[in-house]
Amino acid sequence: MPAAERVLLRSVTMWLLLQSLLLLASCLRSAAAFPKGCYPSEEEGLKTFRCSNARLTEVPRDIPNDTNKLYLDSNRIPFLPRDAFQDLPLLLELDLSHNAIASVESGAFRGLAEHLRSLDLSSNRLVSVSKDAFSNLKAKVNLSDNPWLCDCRLQELIRTVDLAAGSSAGIVCDSSAQEEHIGKAFLQVIADTDFCNVYKKTTDIAMLVTMFGWFAMVISYLVYYVRQNQEDARRHLEYLKSLPSKQRRSEESSTISTVV
């Protein structure tokens, strides 16, 4: 083999080796940036990032922004802050089941409305969540197996989200203002009870009671004022009667002119 070809072959070999080393270093550096127990993969042509059973206490950072499926299930995440997933514009599926989530801030899912198609929040510690937390979200949402407080707020939330098929039976009243609702599926309860109308009626009654109270106070004050004036007038007349005739007539004239 000519010397020139040997030099060229050696150069190509070295170049390929260098590229391989750089690629390996890049992969190792990326892996090191991920939280312990998290790793990327590809499933059915979709870029997936798995952090199941990773003992996470918050939504991890540095999730690849081209992730399509994100698994954060079976961790210890207690709440979802505002803009928790704003850097994941291509996310299609989000699994947050079996955590300790008790609070979801408004705007937690901002940026996911256009593409997200599945959101699993089952088996958490959700008691009450504002409907604004799911504003404009088109995903199928699983809210089952949470200790829900059955009230108007939950009713508004259920009307806002698109529940995942088969998950509605798992939304059960763990607490309620009416004891007979506890342990029943929420959709079964609201078939007979409109929590928001009950709340509105209660609010209206409270307003009427307040207005009646103020009205009664005003009437009482007016009655007291009139009676007090009558008593003062009676005392003044008695005083006038006790005066000599001439002085009494003068005082009566003065009183009448004052009244007129």
XYZ file of N, CA, C and O in Angstrom, residues 206-216:
44
model
N -77.624 34.488 53.255
C -76.732 35.243 54.141
C -76.820 36.743 53.851
O -76.844 37.574 54.778
N -76.902 37.097 52.561
C -77.026 38.510 52.188
C -78.356 39.084 52.668
O -78.419 40.218 53.171
N -79.438 38.315 52.531
C -80.746 38.786 52.973
C -80.768 38.988 54.488
O -81.323 39.978 54.984
N -80.177 38.031 55.213
C -80.118 38.158 56.674
C -79.334 39.400 57.073
O -79.726 40.155 57.966
N -78.221 39.645 56.374
C -77.403 40.828 56.664
C -78.176 42.110 56.394
O -78.167 43.052 57.213
N -78.851 42.147 55.223
C -79.634 43.342 54.877
C -80.764 43.567 55.872
O -81.036 44.707 56.281
N -81.421 42.474 56.287
C -82.510 42.599 57.263
C -81.970 43.120 58.591
O -82.613 43.940 59.255
N -80.786 42.658 58.979
C -80.160 43.123 60.211
C -79.905 44.617 60.189
O -80.215 45.332 61.160
N -79.336 45.100 59.051
C -79.087 46.542 58.927
C -80.397 47.335 58.927
O -80.500 48.391 59.556
N -81.405 46.799 58.220
C -82.702 47.474 58.162
C -83.321 47.563 59.560
O -83.853 48.608 59.956
N -83.220 46.473 60.312
C -83.765 46.461 61.674
C -83.041 47.464 62.565
O -83.668 48.139 63.396
